[in-house]
Coordinates of C-alpha atoms and ligand atoms in Angstrom, one line a residue:
M910 CA 0.0 0.0 0.0
K911 CA 1.4 3.4 -1.0
I912 CA 0.5 6.5 1.1
S913 CA 0.8 10.2 0.5
I914 CA 1.0 12.8 3.2
I915 CA 0.1 16.3 2.2
G916 CA 1.1 18.9 4.8
V917 CA 4.2 18.1 6.8
G918 CA 3.9 19.8 10.2
Y919 CA 4.2 17.7 13.4
V920 CA 0.9 15.9 12.6
G921 CA 1.8 15.0 9.0
L922 CA 5.3 14.0 9.8
A923 CA 4.5 11.9 12.9
T924 CA 1.6 10.2 11.1
G925 CA 3.7 9.4 8.0
I926 CA 6.8 8.3 9.9
S927 CA 4.7 6.0 12.1
L928 CA 3.3 4.4 8.9
C929 CA 6.9 4.0 7.5
L930 CA 7.8 2.2 10.7
K931 CA 4.9 -0.2 10.1
G932 CA 6.4 -1.0 6.8
Y933 CA 4.4 1.2 4.4
T934 CA 6.0 3.4 1.7
V935 CA 5.1 7.1 2.3
S936 CA 5.5 10.1 0.1
F937 CA 5.5 13.5 1.9
Y938 CA 4.6 16.8 0.3
D939 CA 4.6 20.3 1.7
S940 CA 4.2 23.6 -0.2
D941 CA 7.1 24.9 1.9
K942 CA 10.1 23.8 -0.3
K943 CA 12.6 24.7 2.4
K944 CA 11.0 22.3 4.8
I945 CA 11.1 19.5 2.2
K946 CA 14.8 20.2 1.5
S947 CA 15.5 20.0 5.2
F948 CA 13.6 16.7 5.6
K949 CA 15.5 15.2 2.7
R950 CA 18.7 15.7 4.7
G951 CA 17.1 14.1 7.7
K952 CA 16.8 17.5 9.5
V953 CA 13.5 18.4 11.2
P954 CA 12.9 22.2 11.4
F955 CA 10.8 21.9 14.6
V956 CA 11.2 20.1 17.9
E957 CA 9.8 16.6 18.3
E958 CA 11.1 13.7 20.4
D959 CA 12.7 10.8 18.5
I960 CA 11.7 12.0 15.1
E961 CA 15.0 13.1 13.6
E962 CA 16.7 9.7 14.3
T963 CA 13.7 7.9 12.9
I964 CA 13.5 10.0 9.7
K965 CA 17.1 9.1 9.0
E966 CA 16.3 5.4 9.4
C967 CA 13.3 5.7 7.1
L968 CA 15.3 7.6 4.5
S969 CA 17.9 4.9 4.4
N970 CA 15.2 2.2 4.2
K971 CA 13.9 4.2 1.2
N972 CA 10.3 4.0 2.5
A973 CA 10.1 7.8 3.3
I974 CA 10.1 9.9 0.2
F975 CA 10.1 13.7 0.4
A976 CA 8.6 14.9 -2.9
D977 CA 9.4 18.2 -4.7
N978 CA 6.0 18.5 -6.2
L979 CA 2.5 17.3 -5.5
K980 CA 2.3 15.2 -8.7
E981 CA 5.3 13.2 -7.6
A982 CA 3.9 12.7 -4.1
L983 CA 0.6 11.4 -5.4
E984 CA 2.1 8.8 -7.9
N985 CA 0.6 5.3 -7.4
S986 CA -0.9 6.4 -4.1
N987 CA -3.8 4.4 -2.5
I988 CA -4.4 6.7 0.4
I989 CA -3.9 10.5 0.6
F990 CA -3.8 12.0 4.1
L991 CA -4.6 15.7 4.3
C992 CA -2.6 17.0 7.2
I993 CA -2.8 20.7 6.3
G994 CA -3.1 23.3 9.0
T995 CA -6.4 25.1 9.5
P996 CA -5.4 28.2 11.5
I997 CA -8.0 30.2 13.2
L998 CA -9.3 33.5 11.8
P999 CA -10.1 36.5 14.1
E1000 CA -13.8 35.7 14.3
G1001 CA -13.1 32.1 15.4
E1002 CA -13.5 30.4 12.1
S1003 CA -10.9 28.2 10.4
D1004 CA -8.9 29.4 7.5
L1005 CA -9.6 26.7 4.8
I1006 CA -7.6 28.4 2.0
N1007 CA -4.8 25.8 2.0
I1008 CA -7.2 22.9 2.1
K1009 CA -9.2 24.4 -0.8
N1010 CA -6.1 24.8 -2.9
V1011 CA -4.9 21.3 -2.3
C1012 CA -8.4 19.9 -3.1
A1013 CA -8.4 21.8 -6.4
E1014 CA -5.0 20.3 -7.2
L1015 CA -6.1 16.8 -6.3
R1016 CA -9.0 17.0 -8.7
K1017 CA -6.6 17.9 -11.5
L1018 CA -3.9 15.4 -10.7
V1019 CA -5.5 12.2 -9.5
R1020 CA -6.8 9.9 -12.2
H1021 CA -7.2 6.7 -10.2
E1022 CA -9.3 5.5 -7.3
V1023 CA -7.9 6.7 -4.0
V1024 CA -9.0 7.2 -0.4
V1025 CA -8.7 10.8 0.8
V1026 CA -8.3 10.9 4.5
I1027 CA -9.0 14.2 6.3
K1028 CA -6.7 14.4 9.3
S1029 CA -6.8 18.2 9.4
T1030 CA -9.2 19.4 12.1
V1031 CA -12.3 20.6 10.2
N1032 CA -15.7 21.4 11.8
P1033 CA -18.9 19.9 10.4
G1034 CA -19.5 22.8 8.0
D1035 CA -15.9 22.9 6.8
Y1036 CA -16.1 19.1 6.3
L1037 CA -19.1 19.5 4.0
E1038 CA -17.3 22.2 2.1
T1039 CA -14.2 20.1 1.7
K1040 CA -16.2 17.0 0.7
N1041 CA -17.9 19.1 -2.0
L1042 CA -14.5 20.2 -3.4
L1043 CA -13.5 16.6 -3.6
S1044 CA -16.7 15.3 -5.3
S1045 CA -15.3 13.1 -8.0
K1046 CA -15.7 9.4 -8.7
N1047 CA -12.0 8.9 -8.0
F1048 CA -12.2 9.9 -4.3
S1049 CA -13.5 7.9 -1.4
I1050 CA -13.5 10.2 1.7
A1051 CA -12.9 9.5 5.3
V1052 CA -12.3 11.5 8.5
N1053 CA -9.5 10.2 10.7
P1054 CA -8.8 12.8 13.5
E1055 CA -5.5 12.9 15.3
F1056 CA -5.0 13.3 19.0
L1057 CA -1.2 13.8 18.9
R1058 CA 0.4 15.9 21.6
E1059 CA 3.2 18.2 20.4
G1060 CA 6.6 17.0 21.6
S1061 CA 5.6 13.3 21.8
A1062 CA 3.7 13.1 18.5
L1063 CA 5.6 10.2 17.1
Q1064 CA 5.1 8.0 20.1
N1065 CA 1.4 9.0 20.2
A1066 CA 1.1 8.1 16.5
L1067 CA 2.7 4.7 17.0
H1068 CA 0.6 3.9 20.1
P1069 CA -2.7 5.8 19.8
N1070 CA -5.2 5.3 22.6
R1071 CA -7.9 5.1 19.9
I1072 CA -8.2 5.2 16.1
I1073 CA -11.3 6.9 14.9
I1074 CA -12.5 6.4 11.3
G1075 CA -15.5 8.3 10.1
T1076 CA -16.8 7.4 6.6
D1077 CA -20.0 6.6 4.7
D1078 CA -18.0 4.7 2.2
E1079 CA -17.4 1.0 2.2
Y1080 CA -14.2 1.2 0.1
S1081 CA -12.6 3.7 2.5
K1082 CA -13.6 1.6 5.4
K1083 CA -12.0 -1.5 3.9
I1084 CA -8.8 0.2 2.9
L1085 CA -8.4 2.0 6.3
K1086 CA -9.2 -1.2 8.2
E1087 CA -6.4 -2.9 6.3
L1088 CA -4.0 0.1 6.9
Y1089 CA -4.6 0.2 10.6
S1090 CA -4.6 -3.6 11.1
K1091 CA -0.9 -3.2 12.0
F1092 CA -1.9 -1.0 15.0
E1093 CA -3.2 -2.7 18.2
S1094 CA -5.3 0.3 19.4
P1095 CA -9.1 0.2 19.8
K1096 CA -10.7 1.3 16.6
I1097 CA -14.1 3.0 16.2
F1098 CA -15.7 3.0 12.7
T1099 CA -18.4 5.6 12.5
D1100 CA -19.9 8.3 10.2
P1101 CA -17.8 11.4 9.4
M1102 CA -19.8 13.8 11.5
S1103 CA -19.4 11.7 14.6
A1104 CA -15.7 11.4 14.0
I1105 CA -15.4 15.1 13.7
L1106 CA -17.3 15.6 16.9
I1107 CA -15.2 13.1 18.7
K1108 CA -12.2 15.3 17.9
Y1109 CA -13.9 18.6 18.9
A1110 CA -15.5 17.1 22.0
S1111 CA -12.2 15.6 23.1
N1112 CA -10.2 18.8 22.9
S1113 CA -13.1 20.9 24.4
F1114 CA -13.4 18.4 27.3
L1115 CA -9.7 18.8 28.0
A1116 CA -10.0 22.6 27.9
V1117 CA -13.0 22.4 30.2
K1118 CA -11.0 20.2 32.7
I1119 CA -8.1 22.7 32.7
S1120 CA -10.3 25.8 33.1
F1121 CA -12.3 24.0 35.8
I1122 CA -9.2 23.3 37.9
N1123 CA -8.0 26.8 37.3
E1124 CA -11.3 28.2 38.6
I1125 CA -11.0 26.0 41.7
A1126 CA -7.4 27.1 42.1
N1127 CA -8.5 30.7 42.2
I1128 CA -10.9 29.7 45.0
C1129 CA -8.1 27.9 46.8
D1130 CA -6.2 31.2 46.8
I1131 CA -9.0 33.0 48.6
V1132 CA -9.7 30.4 51.2
G1133 CA -6.1 29.2 51.8
A1134 CA -6.6 25.7 50.4
S1135 CA -4.1 23.6 48.4
I1136 CA -4.9 23.0 44.8
D1137 CA -2.4 20.1 44.6
D1138 CA -4.3 18.3 47.3
V1139 CA -7.7 19.2 45.9
A1140 CA -6.7 18.0 42.4
L1141 CA -5.4 14.7 43.8
G1142 CA -8.5 14.3 46.0
I1143 CA -10.9 14.7 43.1
G1144 CA -8.6 13.0 40.5
L1145 CA -8.4 9.7 42.4
D1146 CA -12.1 9.2 41.6
P1147 CA -11.7 7.2 38.4
R1148 CA -14.8 8.8 37.0
I1149 CA -12.9 12.1 37.0
G1150 CA -9.3 11.0 36.5
R1151 CA -6.0 12.7 37.5
D1152 CA -4.8 13.9 34.1
F1153 CA -5.3 17.5 32.9
L1154 CA -6.0 18.8 36.4
K1155 CA -2.8 20.8 36.6
A1156 CA -3.7 24.4 37.6
G1157 CA -1.8 27.3 36.1
I1158 CA -2.1 30.4 34.0
G1159 CA -4.1 28.6 31.3
F1160 CA -3.9 26.4 28.2
G1161 CA -2.2 27.5 25.0
G1162 CA -0.9 25.8 21.8
S1163 CA -2.2 25.3 18.3
C1164 CA -5.1 23.1 19.2
L1165 CA -7.1 23.6 22.4
P1166 CA -7.6 27.3 22.1
K1167 CA -8.4 27.0 18.4
D1168 CA -10.7 24.0 18.6
T1169 CA -12.7 25.4 21.5
K1170 CA -13.2 28.8 19.8
N1171 CA -14.0 27.1 16.5
L1172 CA -16.7 24.9 18.1
I1173 CA -18.2 27.9 19.9
R1174 CA -18.3 29.8 16.6
F1175 CA -19.8 26.9 14.6
A1176 CA -22.5 26.4 17.2
E1177 CA -23.3 30.2 17.2
K1178 CA -23.7 30.2 13.4
N1179 CA -26.2 27.4 13.9
S1180 CA -28.1 29.3 16.6
L1181 CA -26.8 27.1 19.4
S1182 CA -25.0 28.1 22.5
T1183 CA -22.1 25.9 23.9
N1184 CA -22.3 27.4 27.4
I1185 CA -19.8 25.0 29.0
V1186 CA -17.1 25.3 26.3
K1187 CA -17.7 29.1 26.2
A1188 CA -17.1 29.3 29.9
A1189 CA -13.9 27.3 29.6
D1190 CA -12.7 29.7 26.9
I1191 CA -13.6 32.8 29.0
V1192 CA -11.8 31.4 32.1
N1193 CA -8.8 30.7 29.9
E1194 CA -8.7 34.1 28.3
N1195 CA -8.6 35.7 31.8
Q1196 CA -6.5 33.2 33.8
Y1197 CA -3.1 34.8 33.1
K1198 CA -4.3 37.9 35.0
V1199 CA -3.9 36.0 38.2
V1200 CA -0.1 36.6 37.8
I1201 CA -0.6 40.4 37.5
K1202 CA -2.7 40.3 40.7
K1203 CA 0.0 38.4 42.6
L1204 CA 2.8 40.7 41.3
T1205 CA 0.8 43.8 42.3
K1206 CA -0.1 42.4 45.7
N1207 CA 3.6 41.9 46.5
L1208 CA 5.3 44.8 44.6
G1209 CA 2.6 47.5 44.6
T1210 CA 2.8 49.5 41.3
L1211 CA 4.4 47.5 38.5
E1212 CA 5.7 50.6 36.7
N1213 CA 9.5 50.4 36.0
K1214 CA 9.7 47.1 37.9
V1215 CA 12.0 44.5 36.3
I1216 CA 10.2 41.2 35.8
S1217 CA 11.8 38.1 34.4
V1218 CA 9.5 35.7 32.6
L1219 CA 10.8 32.2 32.4
G1220 CA 9.3 30.3 29.5
L1221 CA 7.9 31.5 26.1
S1222 CA 6.8 28.3 24.4
F1223 CA 3.2 27.3 25.0
K1224 CA 4.4 24.3 27.0
G1225 CA 7.8 22.7 28.0
G1226 CA 9.6 20.5 25.5
T1227 CA 8.5 22.4 22.4
D1228 CA 9.6 25.5 20.5
D1229 CA 6.1 26.3 19.5
L1230 CA 4.9 29.8 20.4
R1231 CA 1.4 29.4 18.9
G1232 CA -1.3 30.4 21.5
S1233 CA 1.4 30.9 24.1
V1234 CA -0.1 32.4 27.3
S1235 CA 3.4 33.7 28.1
L1236 CA 3.3 36.0 25.2
K1237 CA 0.0 37.4 26.2
L1238 CA 1.3 37.9 29.8
I1239 CA 4.4 39.8 28.5
E1240 CA 2.2 42.1 26.4
E1241 CA 0.1 43.0 29.5
L1242 CA 3.2 43.5 31.7
K1243 CA 4.7 45.9 29.0
K1244 CA 1.4 47.9 29.1
S1245 CA 1.8 48.3 32.8
G1246 CA 5.3 49.9 32.3
V1247 CA 7.2 46.8 33.4
V1248 CA 10.8 46.2 32.2
V1249 CA 10.3 42.7 30.9
K1250 CA 13.1 40.2 30.4
A1251 CA 12.3 36.7 29.1
H1252 CA 13.9 33.3 28.8
D1253 CA 13.3 30.1 26.8
Y1254 CA 15.4 27.1 26.1
L1255 CA 14.2 26.6 22.5
S1256 CA 11.9 29.4 21.3
Y1257 CA 14.0 32.4 22.2
E1258 CA 15.1 33.1 18.6
K1259 CA 11.6 32.8 17.2
A1260 CA 10.3 35.0 20.1
K1261 CA 12.8 37.7 19.3
K1262 CA 11.1 38.1 15.9
I1263 CA 7.7 38.6 17.5
I1264 CA 8.6 40.7 20.6
K1265 CA 11.3 43.1 19.5
D1266 CA 11.6 45.5 22.4
I1267 CA 12.5 43.3 25.4
F1268 CA 15.6 41.4 26.4
I1269 CA 15.2 37.7 25.4
S1270 CA 17.9 35.1 26.0
K1271 CA 18.5 31.4 26.4
D1272 CA 20.8 32.3 29.4
V1273 CA 18.5 32.1 32.3
Y1274 CA 21.0 33.8 34.7
A1275 CA 21.3 36.8 32.5
V1276 CA 17.5 37.1 32.4
V1277 CA 17.0 37.0 36.1
K1278 CA 19.7 39.5 36.9
D1279 CA 18.4 42.6 38.8
A1280 CA 14.8 41.3 38.7
D1281 CA 12.2 42.4 41.2
A1282 CA 10.3 39.2 40.5
V1283 CA 10.5 36.0 38.5
V1284 CA 7.5 34.5 36.8
I1285 CA 7.4 30.9 35.7
A1286 CA 5.2 30.9 32.5
T1287 CA 6.1 27.6 30.9
D1288 CA 6.4 24.2 32.5
W1289 CA 10.0 23.5 31.5
K1290 CA 11.1 20.8 34.0
E1291 CA 14.6 22.2 33.7
Y1292 CA 13.5 25.2 35.8
T1293 CA 13.3 22.9 38.8
K1294 CA 17.0 22.1 38.5
L1295 CA 18.4 25.7 38.2
D1296 CA 20.8 27.0 40.8
W1297 CA 18.2 29.0 42.7
E1298 CA 20.6 30.2 45.4
K1299 CA 22.6 31.9 42.6
I1300 CA 19.4 33.3 41.1
K1301 CA 18.4 34.7 44.5
E1302 CA 21.8 36.6 44.6
L1303 CA 21.4 37.8 41.1
M1304 CA 17.9 39.2 41.6
K1305 CA 17.1 42.5 43.2
G1306 CA 13.9 41.3 44.8
N1307 CA 12.9 37.8 46.1
L1308 CA 9.4 37.2 44.6
I1309 CA 8.6 34.1 42.5
V1310 CA 5.2 33.8 40.9
D1311 CA 5.0 30.2 39.7
G1312 CA 2.4 30.2 37.0
R1313 CA 2.8 26.5 36.4
N1314 CA 3.0 25.2 40.0
L1315 CA 6.3 23.7 39.0
L1316 CA 8.5 24.4 42.0
D1317 CA 8.4 23.1 45.5
P1318 CA 6.9 26.0 47.7
K1319 CA 8.5 24.7 50.9
L1320 CA 12.0 24.6 49.4
F1321 CA 11.6 28.1 47.9
K1322 CA 10.5 29.5 51.2
K1323 CA 13.5 27.9 52.9
L1324 CA 15.8 29.5 50.2
G1325 CA 14.4 32.9 51.3
F1326 CA 12.0 33.6 48.4
V1327 CA 8.5 34.9 48.6
Y1328 CA 6.7 32.1 46.7
E1329 CA 3.3 32.5 45.0
G1330 CA 1.8 29.6 43.1
I1331 CA -1.6 29.2 41.6
G1332 CA -4.0 28.0 44.3
R1333 CA -1.1 26.9 46.6
K1334 CA -1.2 28.2 50.1
Ligands
UDX2683 C1 -3.5 19.0 22.7 C2 -4.2 17.6 23.0 O1 -3.7 17.1 24.2 C3 -4.0 16.6 21.9 O2 -4.7 15.4 22.1 C4 -4.5 17.3 20.6 O3 -4.4 16.4 19.5 C5 -3.8 18.6 20.3 O4 -4.0 19.5 21.4 P1 -1.0 19.9 22.8 O5 -1.5 21.1 22.1 O6 0.3 19.3 22.2 O7 -2.1 18.7 22.7 O8 -0.8 20.2 24.3 P2 -1.2 19.6 25.7 O9 -0.1 18.8 26.3 O10 -2.6 19.0 25.6 O11 -1.3 21.0 26.5 C6 -2.2 22.1 26.1 C7 -2.0 23.3 27.0 O12 -2.7 23.0 28.2 C8 -0.6 23.7 27.4 O13 -0.5 25.1 27.4 C9 -0.5 23.1 28.8 O14 0.5 23.8 29.5 C10 -1.9 23.3 29.3 N1 -2.2 22.3 30.4 C11 -2.3 21.0 30.1 C12 -2.6 22.8 31.7 O15 -2.6 24.0 31.9 N2 -2.9 21.9 32.6 C13 -3.0 20.6 32.4 O16 -3.3 19.8 33.3 C14 -2.6 20.1 31.1

């Protein structure tokens, strides 16, 4: 079976490479020629665990092919995976322009029977539009959403906790059943709309869980309770579960914020209100302000204060700045007249292109020098291993606002810091 992957971001790459490792031949195509050139040399221009070594292995086995043009990528293909980004527009709708362009190309180029699998996240309305663009006797269409987490996408693609296939078409069902027979995960065969809603409901539910625990953390702050104990206490109920109950300054990234907003917008356009998802979005939009409150409570006015923000990526282990809460926080601090300095292990160069007027470095000790306060904005576990005694000496003040509840409060008090977590007494 020959597979084509169109759109080689972390989803397309991890999906395709996982299929190569299962023995299939996979052609990859992306309109970004620089990216393809880099993959051909075995170099991955973004950060993903295990993937660079694995690409090299697949290149030498000759079952990963990075194509220079779409025609070459589609040659003899039985299955085409659409893994093209659907970025969010200001009103909350998805930008389908790239998908539309590829669909038009597919209609021109494909002359044989093929299964087109929509892996890109499209809402029900966008799915119907895409399906319309692909209406041709050559195409059997299926929806196969991904649940990959950035950073560990390849492992997630190799061992998915479920495989969802939504199709009304017997041919697609047969081919995808065969394709995924090499994966042991539970498989759900359903209709396309249900598959789409499984994806949106999954991400919205995760968003609701995070906003819920953040709301409870804010109450913990008022009453002097401990969110760590509360989260453990509720999470041990298997009906609730312990995952995604980590309180902090809110969720970011390229998926949770986008998918929740897109679902809200889609429902609104159909005169429905998604009250719970909307509440999760509102809580998330405001959660970073808890940091400003804690800084103000301890420092008084923030004008001309030096505040070092540790972490720019939307989560630790990635260089992705999309939807990063840290960037939003920095903008707000700048508006309050703060002298902001910022650190990240991976995204510092990218961040310099977005925020031009602050000091950004990969040297954490240079960033904390003379700071009145340090804010942890990203959960880089490396921050727990820093030389905090040295940091205390370098800082002017001694306030730590731990926006990811990453550090040990007792230890930091012992070291002489004023420690503020989120919902930690
Ligand atoms: C998410 C989903 O987990 C994945 O299934 C989907 O396919 C894509 O979106 P990802 O964006 O990689 O994956 O990040 P994830 O690890 O889920 O974290 C998202 C955001 O939520 C991050 O900003 C993270 O810091 C935050 N988060 C996560 C919390 O604040 N608390 C938690 O308990 C978990």
